[in-house]
Amino acid sequence: MKVIKFGGTSVGTVQSLHNVKAIIDECQQQVIVVVSALGGVTNQLIQMTELAKRHDASYETLLNALKQRHADVIAGVVPEERQQECLGVVNTFIDEGLASFYAMLYANEELAPDFVERVSDAIVSHGEIMSSAIVASMIDGAVPHFSPNFIKTMDTATERILDAETTERLIGEEFDGRTERVHVTQGFIAADVETGVKTNLGRGGSDFTAALIAAALNAECLEIWTDVDGFMTADPRTDPTAEVIPVMTYEQAQRMCDAGAKVIYAPTIAPVAVKHIPVWVKNTFNPTAPGTVIKG
Ligand code: ADP
Ligand code: ASP
Ligand code: MG
């Protein structure tokens, strides 16, 4: 079994989602697919939250555009017999979920900061909830899973951290013994271990979700599918001389992630390094490129 994670650009358009489907179809063995929100959606959800909090009704225009974008993607990638159902599910998340959260922020002057934070976390979780519904509907026989059921955070006096022990146990309970070939779940989003309130693993956290699942299930490998040919000597957006590094150790990857290489979210490396699970960094837009392997 392997865990394959697709980032925002990989699930961002009809064309890129066709690539995602081809990559999943090509895997011979069982796969757990972890997805980010459609590219740019997390930023838009946060932007709309800020507008609604400032009582600026222009969030509604952005929300309509978000709804249209998801509808267009569904029309382009989901097989016809499942399109209406998928569209209904996603529209419900937008019309009943997001729209009422934003309306509440928009209409109220004095909400407690704690409450606003909880609402904001609930809002931002919708990006991955909607993208995963689309990817699951796109693949025949795919089993949908809800990651807040098994990725758990807890609050310390100073910060929110992963409840690693509970998460490992719950991932086992969720997936052990399953025989279906394709499973689909959300990256990034989580729930508080005590209250069940929606939380998340921090921006870029979908990589971490995938690593936690791979580690807990002793996956054969973890694949991070993104928009560059592999882990490179520098960010190719700012350094045109950057080259793909074919093989790296976990230590090298960790050092570069800590120094800001956002191709992989830094907390991702440790759980897979402990279990000696190889991590491949591959390009959804150039799947035959060899990519990078990170191993011991
Ligand atoms: P995803 O949405 O797939 O998670 P990210 O935007 O988080 O993708 O990460 C991929 C981006 O990371 C690349 O487009 C690239 O600009 C940037 N990046 C920064 N440092 C590196 C690096 N050392 N190697 C490759 N890409 C890098
Ligand atoms: N969608 C989230 C973000 O934009 C998580 C991720 O993409 O990994 O930060
Ligand atoms: Mg990322």
Short mmCIF file of C-alpha atoms and ligand atoms in Angstrom, two decimals:
data_model
loop_
_atom_site.label_atom_id
_atom_site.label_comp_id
_atom_site.label_asym_id
_atom_site.label_seq_id
_atom_site.Cartn_x
_atom_site.Cartn_y
_atom_site.Cartn_z
CA MET A 1 0.00 0.00 0.00
CA LYS A 2 1.20 3.51 -0.71
CA VAL A 3 0.07 6.99 0.27
CA ILE A 4 -0.07 9.57 -2.52
CA LYS A 5 -0.67 13.24 -1.85
CA PHE A 6 -1.75 15.82 -4.44
CA GLY A 7 -1.20 19.51 -3.73
CA GLY A 8 -3.39 22.47 -4.65
CA THR A 9 -2.11 23.02 -8.19
CA SER A 10 -2.41 19.27 -8.89
CA VAL A 11 -6.13 19.33 -8.06
CA GLY A 12 -6.66 22.91 -9.25
CA THR A 13 -8.03 22.50 -12.79
CA VAL A 14 -9.92 20.03 -14.97
CA GLN A 15 -6.74 19.29 -16.91
CA SER A 16 -4.60 18.68 -13.81
CA LEU A 17 -7.33 16.48 -12.30
CA HIS A 18 -7.24 14.33 -15.43
CA ASN A 19 -3.52 13.84 -14.71
CA VAL A 20 -4.37 12.97 -11.08
CA LYS A 21 -6.86 10.34 -12.25
CA ALA A 22 -4.32 8.83 -14.66
CA ILE A 23 -1.68 8.65 -11.89
CA ILE A 24 -4.13 6.92 -9.51
CA ASP A 25 -5.32 4.54 -12.25
CA GLU A 26 -1.73 3.57 -12.99
CA CYS A 27 -0.96 2.49 -9.43
CA GLN A 28 -1.32 -1.27 -9.31
CA GLN A 29 -1.58 -1.58 -5.55
CA GLN A 30 -3.83 -0.16 -2.86
CA VAL A 31 -3.52 3.63 -2.48
CA ILE A 32 -4.61 6.18 0.05
CA VAL A 33 -5.00 9.48 -1.78
CA VAL A 34 -4.61 12.66 0.29
CA VAL A 35 -5.71 15.92 -1.32
CA SER A 36 -5.28 19.63 -0.72
CA ALA A 37 -7.92 22.21 -1.56
CA LEU A 38 -8.14 23.35 -5.19
CA GLY A 39 -5.19 25.71 -5.77
CA GLY A 40 -5.74 29.13 -4.21
CA VAL A 41 -8.97 28.13 -2.41
CA THR A 42 -7.54 28.18 1.12
CA ASN A 43 -6.31 31.75 0.56
CA GLN A 44 -9.72 32.73 -0.84
CA LEU A 45 -11.58 31.21 2.14
CA ILE A 46 -9.35 33.24 4.48
CA GLN A 47 -9.79 36.39 2.38
CA MET A 48 -13.60 36.02 2.54
CA THR A 49 -13.39 35.55 6.32
CA GLU A 50 -11.49 38.83 6.60
CA LEU A 51 -14.03 40.65 4.41
CA ALA A 52 -17.01 39.26 6.34
CA LYS A 53 -15.38 40.22 9.66
CA ARG A 54 -15.01 43.78 8.32
CA HIS A 55 -18.72 43.70 7.31
CA ASP A 56 -17.75 44.02 3.65
CA ALA A 57 -20.42 42.27 1.56
CA SER A 58 -18.04 41.77 -1.37
CA TYR A 59 -17.25 38.34 0.11
CA GLU A 60 -20.47 37.22 -1.60
CA THR A 61 -19.03 37.83 -5.07
CA LEU A 62 -15.97 35.74 -4.21
CA LEU A 63 -18.17 32.99 -2.76
CA ASN A 64 -20.20 32.85 -5.97
CA ALA A 65 -16.98 32.58 -8.00
CA LEU A 66 -15.80 29.76 -5.72
CA LYS A 67 -19.09 27.94 -6.24
CA GLN A 68 -18.86 28.35 -10.02
CA ARG A 69 -15.25 27.13 -10.08
CA HIS A 70 -16.11 23.94 -8.19
CA ALA A 71 -19.15 23.36 -10.43
CA ASP A 72 -16.99 23.75 -13.55
CA VAL A 73 -14.44 21.29 -12.21
CA ILE A 74 -17.17 18.76 -11.33
CA ALA A 75 -18.63 19.07 -14.83
CA GLY A 76 -15.17 18.47 -16.29
CA VAL A 77 -13.94 15.50 -14.25
CA VAL A 78 -16.76 13.62 -12.51
CA PRO A 79 -18.43 10.87 -14.61
CA GLU A 80 -21.90 11.90 -15.68
CA GLU A 81 -23.76 9.37 -13.55
CA ARG A 82 -22.22 10.85 -10.35
CA GLN A 83 -22.12 14.54 -11.34
CA GLN A 84 -25.48 15.65 -9.89
CA GLU A 85 -24.80 13.96 -6.57
CA CYS A 86 -21.32 15.46 -6.31
CA LEU A 87 -22.55 18.91 -7.30
CA GLY A 88 -25.35 18.66 -4.71
CA VAL A 89 -22.90 17.77 -1.95
CA VAL A 90 -20.47 20.57 -2.83
CA ASN A 91 -23.25 23.16 -3.24
CA THR A 92 -24.62 22.20 0.17
CA PHE A 93 -21.19 22.83 1.73
CA ILE A 94 -21.16 26.26 0.07
CA ASP A 95 -24.80 27.35 0.43
CA GLU A 96 -25.47 25.96 3.88
CA GLY A 97 -21.99 25.70 5.40
CA LEU A 98 -19.81 28.52 4.14
CA ALA A 99 -22.58 31.00 3.39
CA SER A 100 -24.03 30.79 6.91
CA PHE A 101 -20.61 31.05 8.58
CA TYR A 102 -19.78 34.16 6.55
CA ALA A 103 -23.23 35.66 7.11
CA MET A 104 -22.77 35.26 10.86
CA LEU A 105 -19.37 37.01 10.81
CA TYR A 106 -20.81 39.70 8.53
CA ALA A 107 -23.87 40.41 10.67
CA ASN A 108 -22.35 40.42 14.15
CA GLU A 109 -20.32 43.22 15.69
CA GLU A 110 -19.15 41.64 18.88
CA LEU A 111 -18.33 37.98 18.61
CA ALA A 112 -15.87 36.55 21.14
CA PRO A 113 -12.37 36.13 19.60
CA ASP A 114 -12.30 32.43 20.58
CA PHE A 115 -15.56 31.84 18.78
CA VAL A 116 -14.38 33.71 15.68
CA GLU A 117 -11.25 31.55 15.63
CA ARG A 118 -13.34 28.38 15.74
CA VAL A 119 -15.59 29.63 12.95
CA SER A 120 -12.50 30.55 10.87
CA ASP A 121 -11.08 27.04 11.31
CA ALA A 122 -14.42 25.52 10.33
CA ILE A 123 -14.52 27.77 7.24
CA VAL A 124 -11.00 26.93 6.09
CA SER A 125 -11.66 23.17 6.39
CA HIS A 126 -14.18 23.44 3.53
CA GLY A 127 -11.44 23.68 0.88
CA GLU A 128 -10.22 20.12 1.45
CA ILE A 129 -13.72 18.79 2.19
CA MET A 130 -14.89 19.94 -1.25
CA SER A 131 -11.77 18.89 -3.21
CA SER A 132 -11.81 15.42 -1.65
CA ALA A 133 -15.51 14.99 -2.52
CA ILE A 134 -14.64 15.77 -6.14
CA VAL A 135 -11.60 13.45 -6.30
CA ALA A 136 -13.52 10.60 -4.62
CA SER A 137 -16.39 11.00 -7.11
CA MET A 138 -13.96 11.04 -10.01
CA ILE A 139 -12.60 7.53 -9.32
CA ASP A 140 -14.77 4.42 -9.69
CA GLY A 141 -15.06 2.55 -6.40
CA ALA A 142 -13.05 5.08 -4.35
CA VAL A 143 -13.84 5.06 -0.64
CA PRO A 144 -14.15 8.52 0.96
CA HIS A 145 -12.75 9.10 4.46
CA PHE A 146 -13.03 12.12 6.76
CA SER A 147 -9.63 13.00 8.19
CA PRO A 148 -10.87 14.95 11.29
CA ASN A 149 -12.10 11.55 12.48
CA PHE A 150 -8.50 10.34 12.80
CA ILE A 151 -6.11 13.32 12.66
CA LYS A 152 -6.32 14.82 16.14
CA THR A 153 -4.78 17.94 17.64
CA MET A 154 -4.57 19.07 21.25
CA ASP A 155 -3.97 22.42 22.92
CA THR A 156 -1.07 22.93 25.29
CA ALA A 157 -0.74 26.07 27.41
CA THR A 158 0.99 27.85 24.55
CA GLU A 159 0.19 26.15 21.25
CA ARG A 160 -1.86 23.62 19.30
CA ILE A 161 0.02 20.41 18.53
CA LEU A 162 -0.66 17.03 16.99
CA ASP A 163 -1.89 14.32 19.36
CA ALA A 164 0.48 11.82 17.76
CA GLU A 165 -0.47 8.79 19.84
CA THR A 166 -4.23 9.09 19.35
CA THR A 167 -3.75 9.92 15.67
CA GLU A 168 -1.63 6.83 15.04
CA ARG A 169 -4.16 4.57 16.75
CA LEU A 170 -7.15 6.09 14.94
CA ILE A 171 -5.46 5.86 11.51
CA GLY A 172 -4.97 2.14 12.16
CA GLU A 173 -8.62 1.76 13.14
CA GLU A 174 -9.75 3.66 10.04
CA PHE A 175 -7.70 1.80 7.42
CA ASP A 176 -6.46 -1.55 8.75
CA GLY A 177 -8.16 -4.49 7.08
CA ARG A 178 -9.67 -2.41 4.26
CA THR A 179 -9.41 -4.19 0.93
CA GLU A 180 -10.77 -1.57 -1.51
CA ARG A 181 -8.06 -0.34 -3.88
CA VAL A 182 -8.54 3.45 -3.68
CA HIS A 183 -9.20 5.52 -0.56
CA VAL A 184 -9.49 9.32 -0.61
CA THR A 185 -9.14 11.72 2.30
CA GLN A 186 -8.43 15.37 3.10
CA GLY A 187 -5.03 16.75 3.92
CA PHE A 188 -4.53 19.63 6.37
CA ILE A 189 -7.75 19.37 8.37
CA ALA A 190 -8.08 17.82 11.82
CA ALA A 191 -10.20 17.94 14.96
CA ASP A 192 -9.51 18.68 18.61
CA VAL A 193 -9.11 15.38 20.44
CA GLU A 194 -11.39 16.43 23.31
CA THR A 195 -14.05 18.64 21.79
CA GLY A 196 -14.13 17.40 18.19
CA VAL A 197 -13.99 21.03 17.04
CA LYS A 198 -12.37 21.45 13.59
CA THR A 199 -8.70 22.40 13.61
CA ASN A 200 -5.86 22.06 11.12
CA LEU A 201 -2.18 21.24 10.86
CA GLY A 202 -1.05 24.68 9.63
CA ARG A 203 -0.62 26.10 6.13
CA GLY A 204 0.88 23.52 3.78
CA GLY A 205 -0.13 20.79 6.25
CA SER A 206 -1.51 18.29 3.71
CA ASP A 207 1.97 16.83 3.28
CA PHE A 208 2.04 16.17 7.03
CA THR A 209 -1.36 14.41 6.96
CA ALA A 210 -0.05 12.10 4.23
CA ALA A 211 3.14 11.36 6.19
CA LEU A 212 1.16 10.55 9.35
CA ILE A 213 -1.02 8.08 7.45
CA ALA A 214 2.01 6.51 5.69
CA ALA A 215 3.87 6.13 8.99
CA ALA A 216 0.93 4.74 10.97
CA LEU A 217 0.21 2.11 8.30
CA ASN A 218 3.85 1.32 7.43
CA ALA A 219 3.19 2.22 3.80
CA GLU A 220 5.58 1.05 1.13
CA CYS A 221 6.20 4.69 0.20
CA LEU A 222 4.83 8.21 0.36
CA GLU A 223 4.49 10.15 -2.88
CA ILE A 224 4.16 13.94 -2.83
CA TRP A 225 2.76 15.01 -6.22
CA THR A 226 3.28 18.71 -6.86
CA ASP A 227 4.06 21.20 -9.64
CA VAL A 228 7.86 20.86 -9.94
CA ASP A 229 10.05 17.98 -11.14
CA GLY A 230 11.33 17.14 -7.67
CA PHE A 231 13.09 18.55 -4.62
CA MET A 232 15.46 21.10 -6.14
CA THR A 233 18.65 22.85 -5.08
CA ALA A 234 16.58 26.06 -4.72
CA ASP A 235 13.08 27.38 -5.41
CA PRO A 236 12.89 27.39 -9.23
CA ARG A 237 10.52 30.38 -9.05
CA THR A 238 13.30 32.58 -7.71
CA ASP A 239 16.41 30.75 -8.97
CA PRO A 240 16.28 29.67 -12.63
CA THR A 241 19.52 27.67 -12.20
CA ALA A 242 17.86 25.34 -9.63
CA GLU A 243 18.25 21.64 -10.41
CA VAL A 244 16.40 18.53 -9.28
CA ILE A 245 18.19 16.53 -6.57
CA PRO A 246 17.64 12.85 -7.54
CA VAL A 247 18.34 11.32 -4.11
CA MET A 248 18.38 12.91 -0.66
CA THR A 249 18.66 11.66 2.91
CA TYR A 250 15.94 12.50 5.42
CA GLU A 251 18.48 14.75 7.18
CA GLN A 252 19.23 16.71 4.01
CA ALA A 253 15.55 17.13 3.23
CA GLN A 254 14.79 18.17 6.81
CA ARG A 255 17.54 20.78 6.73
CA MET A 256 16.28 22.28 3.47
CA CYS A 257 12.65 22.26 4.65
CA ASP A 258 13.66 23.95 7.91
CA ALA A 259 15.48 26.56 5.81
CA GLY A 260 12.23 27.29 3.97
CA ALA A 261 12.01 24.91 0.98
CA LYS A 262 8.20 24.90 0.89
CA VAL A 263 8.02 22.00 -1.57
CA ILE A 264 7.50 19.85 1.54
CA TYR A 265 5.98 21.10 4.81
CA ALA A 266 8.78 20.70 7.37
CA PRO A 267 6.99 18.48 9.97
CA THR A 268 6.38 15.89 7.20
CA ILE A 269 9.86 14.36 7.27
CA ALA A 270 10.10 13.08 10.86
CA PRO A 271 7.24 10.53 10.94
CA VAL A 272 8.35 8.83 7.71
CA ALA A 273 12.06 8.98 8.61
CA VAL A 274 11.38 7.11 11.88
CA LYS A 275 9.74 4.29 9.89
CA HIS A 276 12.30 4.40 7.03
CA ILE A 277 9.52 5.00 4.50
CA PRO A 278 10.87 6.44 1.22
CA VAL A 279 9.33 9.74 0.10
CA TRP A 280 9.05 10.50 -3.61
CA VAL A 281 8.57 14.07 -4.83
CA LYS A 282 6.96 13.94 -8.28
CA ASN A 283 5.46 16.33 -10.82
CA THR A 284 1.74 15.88 -11.62
CA PHE A 285 2.33 17.88 -14.81
CA ASN A 286 5.31 15.75 -15.88
CA PRO A 287 4.67 12.32 -14.33
CA THR A 288 7.37 10.48 -16.23
CA ALA A 289 10.16 12.71 -14.85
CA PRO A 290 12.12 10.63 -12.32
CA GLY A 291 11.54 13.03 -9.39
CA THR A 292 13.36 12.93 -6.06
CA VAL A 293 13.53 10.11 -3.58
CA ILE A 294 14.20 10.92 0.06
CA LYS A 295 15.38 7.93 2.08
CA GLY A 296 17.71 6.82 4.86
P1 ADP B 1 1.64 21.93 -3.39
O1 ADP B 1 0.45 22.80 -3.61
O2 ADP B 1 1.77 20.83 -4.38
O3 ADP B 1 1.78 21.47 -1.97
P2 ADP B 1 3.63 23.98 -2.88
O4 ADP B 1 3.37 25.28 -3.55
O5 ADP B 1 3.36 23.87 -1.43
O6 ADP B 1 2.89 22.86 -3.73
O7 ADP B 1 5.16 23.55 -3.12
C1 ADP B 1 5.67 23.50 -4.42
C2 ADP B 1 6.44 24.78 -4.68
O8 ADP B 1 7.55 24.84 -3.79
C3 ADP B 1 7.09 24.83 -6.06
O9 ADP B 1 6.20 25.34 -7.02
C4 ADP B 1 8.28 25.73 -5.83
O10 ADP B 1 8.05 27.06 -6.26
C5 ADP B 1 8.45 25.78 -4.30
N1 ADP B 1 9.78 25.41 -3.82
C6 ADP B 1 10.47 26.08 -2.86
N2 ADP B 1 11.65 25.52 -2.62
C7 ADP B 1 11.76 24.46 -3.46
C8 ADP B 1 12.77 23.47 -3.67
N3 ADP B 1 13.91 23.46 -2.98
N4 ADP B 1 12.53 22.52 -4.61
C9 ADP B 1 11.37 22.51 -5.31
N5 ADP B 1 10.40 23.43 -5.15
C10 ADP B 1 10.57 24.40 -4.24
N1 ASP B 2 -4.84 23.88 1.58
C1 ASP B 2 -3.91 24.10 2.67
C2 ASP B 2 -3.05 25.32 2.39
O1 ASP B 2 -3.22 25.95 1.35
C3 ASP B 2 -3.06 22.89 2.97
C4 ASP B 2 -2.13 22.43 1.87
O2 ASP B 2 -2.28 22.85 0.73
O3 ASP B 2 -1.24 21.62 2.17
O4 ASP B 2 -2.25 25.67 3.21
MG MG B 3 2.53 22.34 -0.24
#
